[in-house]
Short mmCIF file of C-alpha atoms and ligand atoms in Angstrom, two decimals:
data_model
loop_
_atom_site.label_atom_id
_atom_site.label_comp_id
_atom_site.label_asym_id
_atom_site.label_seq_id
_atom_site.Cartn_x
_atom_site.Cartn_y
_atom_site.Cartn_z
CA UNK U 1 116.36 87.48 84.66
CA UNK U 2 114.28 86.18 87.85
CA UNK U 3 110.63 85.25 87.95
CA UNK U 4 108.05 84.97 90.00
CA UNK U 5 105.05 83.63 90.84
CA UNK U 6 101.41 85.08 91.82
CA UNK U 7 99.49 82.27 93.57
CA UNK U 8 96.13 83.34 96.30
CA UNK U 9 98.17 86.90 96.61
CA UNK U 10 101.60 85.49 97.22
CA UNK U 11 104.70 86.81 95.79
CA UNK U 12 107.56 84.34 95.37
CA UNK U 13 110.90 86.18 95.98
CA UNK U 14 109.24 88.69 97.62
CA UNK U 15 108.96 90.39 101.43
CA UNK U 16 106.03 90.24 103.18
CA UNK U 17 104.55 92.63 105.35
CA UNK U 18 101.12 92.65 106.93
CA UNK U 19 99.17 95.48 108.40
CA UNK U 20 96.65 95.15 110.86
CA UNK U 21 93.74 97.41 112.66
CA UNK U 22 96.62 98.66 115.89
CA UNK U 23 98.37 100.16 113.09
CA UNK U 24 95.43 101.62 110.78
CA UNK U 25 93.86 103.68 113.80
CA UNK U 26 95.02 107.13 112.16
CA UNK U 27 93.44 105.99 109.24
CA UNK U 28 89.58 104.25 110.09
CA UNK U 29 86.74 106.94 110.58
CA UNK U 30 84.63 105.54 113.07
CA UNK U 31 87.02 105.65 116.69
CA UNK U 32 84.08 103.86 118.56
CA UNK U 33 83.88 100.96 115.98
CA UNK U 34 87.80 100.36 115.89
CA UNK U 35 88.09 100.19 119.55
CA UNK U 36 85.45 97.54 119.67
CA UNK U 37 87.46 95.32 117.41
CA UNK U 38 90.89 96.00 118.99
CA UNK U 39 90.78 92.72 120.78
CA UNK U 40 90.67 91.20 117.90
CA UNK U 41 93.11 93.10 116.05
CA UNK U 42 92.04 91.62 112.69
CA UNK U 43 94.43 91.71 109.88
CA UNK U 44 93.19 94.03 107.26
CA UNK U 45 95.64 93.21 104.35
CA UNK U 46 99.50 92.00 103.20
CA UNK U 47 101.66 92.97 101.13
CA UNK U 48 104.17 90.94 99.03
CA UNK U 49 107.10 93.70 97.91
CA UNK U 50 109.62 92.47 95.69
CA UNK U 51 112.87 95.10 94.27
CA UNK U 52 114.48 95.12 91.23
CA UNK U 53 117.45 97.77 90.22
CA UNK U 54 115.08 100.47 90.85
CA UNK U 55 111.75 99.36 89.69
CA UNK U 56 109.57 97.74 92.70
CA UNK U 57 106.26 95.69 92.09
CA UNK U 58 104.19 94.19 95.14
CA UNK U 59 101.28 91.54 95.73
CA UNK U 60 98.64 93.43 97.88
CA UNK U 61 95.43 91.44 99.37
CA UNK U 62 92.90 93.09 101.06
CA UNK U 63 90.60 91.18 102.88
CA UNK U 64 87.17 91.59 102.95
CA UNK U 65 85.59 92.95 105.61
CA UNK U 66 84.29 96.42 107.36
CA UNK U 67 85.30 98.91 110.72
CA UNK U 68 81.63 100.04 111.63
CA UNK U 69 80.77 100.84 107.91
CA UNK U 70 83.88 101.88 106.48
CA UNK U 71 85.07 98.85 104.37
CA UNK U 72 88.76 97.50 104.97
CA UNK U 73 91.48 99.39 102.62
CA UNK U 74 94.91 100.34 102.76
CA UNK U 75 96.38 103.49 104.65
CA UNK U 76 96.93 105.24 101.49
CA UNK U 77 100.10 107.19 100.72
CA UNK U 78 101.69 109.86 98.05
CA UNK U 79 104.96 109.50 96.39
CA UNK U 80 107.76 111.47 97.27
CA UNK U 81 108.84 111.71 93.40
CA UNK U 82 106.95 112.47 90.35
CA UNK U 83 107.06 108.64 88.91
CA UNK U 84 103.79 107.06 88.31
CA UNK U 85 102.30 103.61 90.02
CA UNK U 86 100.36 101.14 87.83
CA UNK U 87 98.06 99.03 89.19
CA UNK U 88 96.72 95.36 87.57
CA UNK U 89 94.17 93.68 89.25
CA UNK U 90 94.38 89.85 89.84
CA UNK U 91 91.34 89.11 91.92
CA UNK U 92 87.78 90.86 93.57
CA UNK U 93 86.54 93.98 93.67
CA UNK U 94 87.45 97.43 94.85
CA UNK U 95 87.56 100.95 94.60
CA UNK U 96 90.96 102.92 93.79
CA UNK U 97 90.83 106.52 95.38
CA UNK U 98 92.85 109.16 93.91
CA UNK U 99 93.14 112.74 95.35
CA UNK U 100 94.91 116.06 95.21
CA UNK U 101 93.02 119.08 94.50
CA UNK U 102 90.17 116.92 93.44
CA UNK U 103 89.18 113.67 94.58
CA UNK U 104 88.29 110.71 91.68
CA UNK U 105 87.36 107.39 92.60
CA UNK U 106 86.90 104.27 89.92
CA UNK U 107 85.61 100.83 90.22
CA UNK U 108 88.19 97.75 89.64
CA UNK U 109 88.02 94.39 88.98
CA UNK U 110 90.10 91.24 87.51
CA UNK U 111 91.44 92.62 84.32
CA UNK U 112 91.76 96.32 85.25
CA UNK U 113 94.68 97.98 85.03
CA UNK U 114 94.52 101.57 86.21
CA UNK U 115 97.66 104.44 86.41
CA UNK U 116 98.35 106.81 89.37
CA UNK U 117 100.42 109.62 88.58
CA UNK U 118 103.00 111.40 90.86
CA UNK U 119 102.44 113.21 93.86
CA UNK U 120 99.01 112.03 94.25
CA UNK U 121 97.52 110.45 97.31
CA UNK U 122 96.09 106.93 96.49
CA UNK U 123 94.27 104.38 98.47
CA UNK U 124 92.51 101.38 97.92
CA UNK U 125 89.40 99.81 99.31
CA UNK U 126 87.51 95.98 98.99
CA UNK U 127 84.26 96.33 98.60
CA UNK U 128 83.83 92.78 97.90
CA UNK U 129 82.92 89.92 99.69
CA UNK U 130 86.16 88.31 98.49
CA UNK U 131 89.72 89.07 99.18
CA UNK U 132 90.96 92.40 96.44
CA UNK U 133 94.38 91.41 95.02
CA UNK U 134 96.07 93.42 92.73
CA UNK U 135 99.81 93.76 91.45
CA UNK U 136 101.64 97.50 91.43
CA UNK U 137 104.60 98.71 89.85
CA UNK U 138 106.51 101.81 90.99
CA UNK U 139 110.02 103.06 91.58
CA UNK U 140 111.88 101.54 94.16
CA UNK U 141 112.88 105.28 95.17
CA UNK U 142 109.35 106.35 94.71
CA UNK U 143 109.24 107.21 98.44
CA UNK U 144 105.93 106.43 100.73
CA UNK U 145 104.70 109.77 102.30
CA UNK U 146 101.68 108.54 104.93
CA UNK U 147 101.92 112.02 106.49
CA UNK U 148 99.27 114.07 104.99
CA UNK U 149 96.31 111.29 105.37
CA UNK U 150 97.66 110.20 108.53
CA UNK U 151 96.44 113.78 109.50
CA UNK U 152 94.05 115.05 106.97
CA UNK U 153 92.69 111.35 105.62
CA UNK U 154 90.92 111.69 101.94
CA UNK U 155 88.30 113.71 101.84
CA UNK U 156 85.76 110.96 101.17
CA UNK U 157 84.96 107.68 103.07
CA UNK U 158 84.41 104.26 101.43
CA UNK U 159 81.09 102.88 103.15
CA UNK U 160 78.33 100.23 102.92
CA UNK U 161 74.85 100.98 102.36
CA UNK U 162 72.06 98.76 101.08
CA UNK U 163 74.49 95.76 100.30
CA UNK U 164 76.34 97.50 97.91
CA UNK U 165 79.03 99.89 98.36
CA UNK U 166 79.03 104.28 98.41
CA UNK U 167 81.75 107.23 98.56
CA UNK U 168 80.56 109.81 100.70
CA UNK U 169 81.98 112.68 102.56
CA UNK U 170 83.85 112.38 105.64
CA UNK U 171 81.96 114.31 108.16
CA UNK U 172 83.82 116.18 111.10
CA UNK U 173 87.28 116.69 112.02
CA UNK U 174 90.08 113.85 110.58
CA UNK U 175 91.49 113.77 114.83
C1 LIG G 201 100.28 98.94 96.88
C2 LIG G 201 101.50 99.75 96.68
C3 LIG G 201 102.43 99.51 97.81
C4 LIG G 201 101.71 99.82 99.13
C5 LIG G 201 100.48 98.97 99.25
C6 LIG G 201 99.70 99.28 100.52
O1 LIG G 201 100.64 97.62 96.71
O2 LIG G 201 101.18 101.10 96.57
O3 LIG G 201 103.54 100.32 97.65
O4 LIG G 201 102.57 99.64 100.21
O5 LIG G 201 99.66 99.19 98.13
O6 LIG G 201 99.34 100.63 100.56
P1 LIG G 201 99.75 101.56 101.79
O7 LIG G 201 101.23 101.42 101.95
O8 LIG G 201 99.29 102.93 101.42
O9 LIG G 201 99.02 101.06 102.97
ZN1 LIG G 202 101.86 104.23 95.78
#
């Protein structure tokens, strides 16, 4: 048995890997916006991965915060295998995107625990004011594929509008 601890979205016993905007430029909408904050290269969440004879749970924070109106998320990835991902939110508030044929979005916060089946693409975004933490579970095997939205993105965006938060289409061309 081993055990470890959640405290402000780190993982004891874990590996930590952040991911800032230089290596989320595939995956941002608005080119002009990005570029402007390139400089500062801001950091737009970590992840605390910890493996366990085949079953892998991680510790991801994203911060708050926005590129032009597009609030910060994570790149967003399918698995390679048909095993599902759970998802158990520890802290904020965010939106977890889910799309293959169709695209479904829903709303979590603290308490939520939500379920992402195989083989579809999943991403999620803050649209807090606060940092969005939240635990996952998934096969160790379960193999990241970041090709397809690298190229093709989701078909919705994440945005602001009116202080609160909205999904709408991505207009134009993904690159
Ligand atoms: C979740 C899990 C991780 C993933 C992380 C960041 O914690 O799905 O496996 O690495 O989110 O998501 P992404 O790798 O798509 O940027
Ligand atoms: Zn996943």
């Amino acid at each position: 048995m081993k055990v470890s601890r959640i405290k402000e979205g780190r993982l004891s016993n874990a590996t930590k890997s952040e991911v800032r905007l230089i290596q989320m430029t595939p995956f941002f909408s608005d080119k002009v916006a990005m570029q402007k904050r390139m400089k500062e290269n801001p950091k737009i969440y970590e992840v605390h991965e910890a493996k366990r004879e085949g079953l892998s749970f991680a510790v991801t924070t994203i911060f708050p915060g926005k590129i032009g109106r597009e609030f910060f998320m994570t790149r967003g990835h399918a698995h390679r295998n048909p095993d599902p991902e759970i998802y158990h939110v520890l802290s904020g508030k965010g939106l977890l995107l889910c799309e293959d044929e169709s695209f479904q979005h829903a709303l979590l916060e603290k308490g939520c625990v939500a379920y992402v089946p195989g083989f579809v693409r999943h991403r999620t975004v803050n649209v807090g004011t606060h940092p969005f933490i939240f635990l996952t579970t998934y096969a160790t095997d379960a193999g990241h594929d970041y090709g397809y939205v690298e190229t093709h993105g989701f078909s919705k965006i994440v945005v602001t509008r009116r202080g609160g938060w909205r999904v709408e289409q991505r207009v134009g061309k993904k690159i």
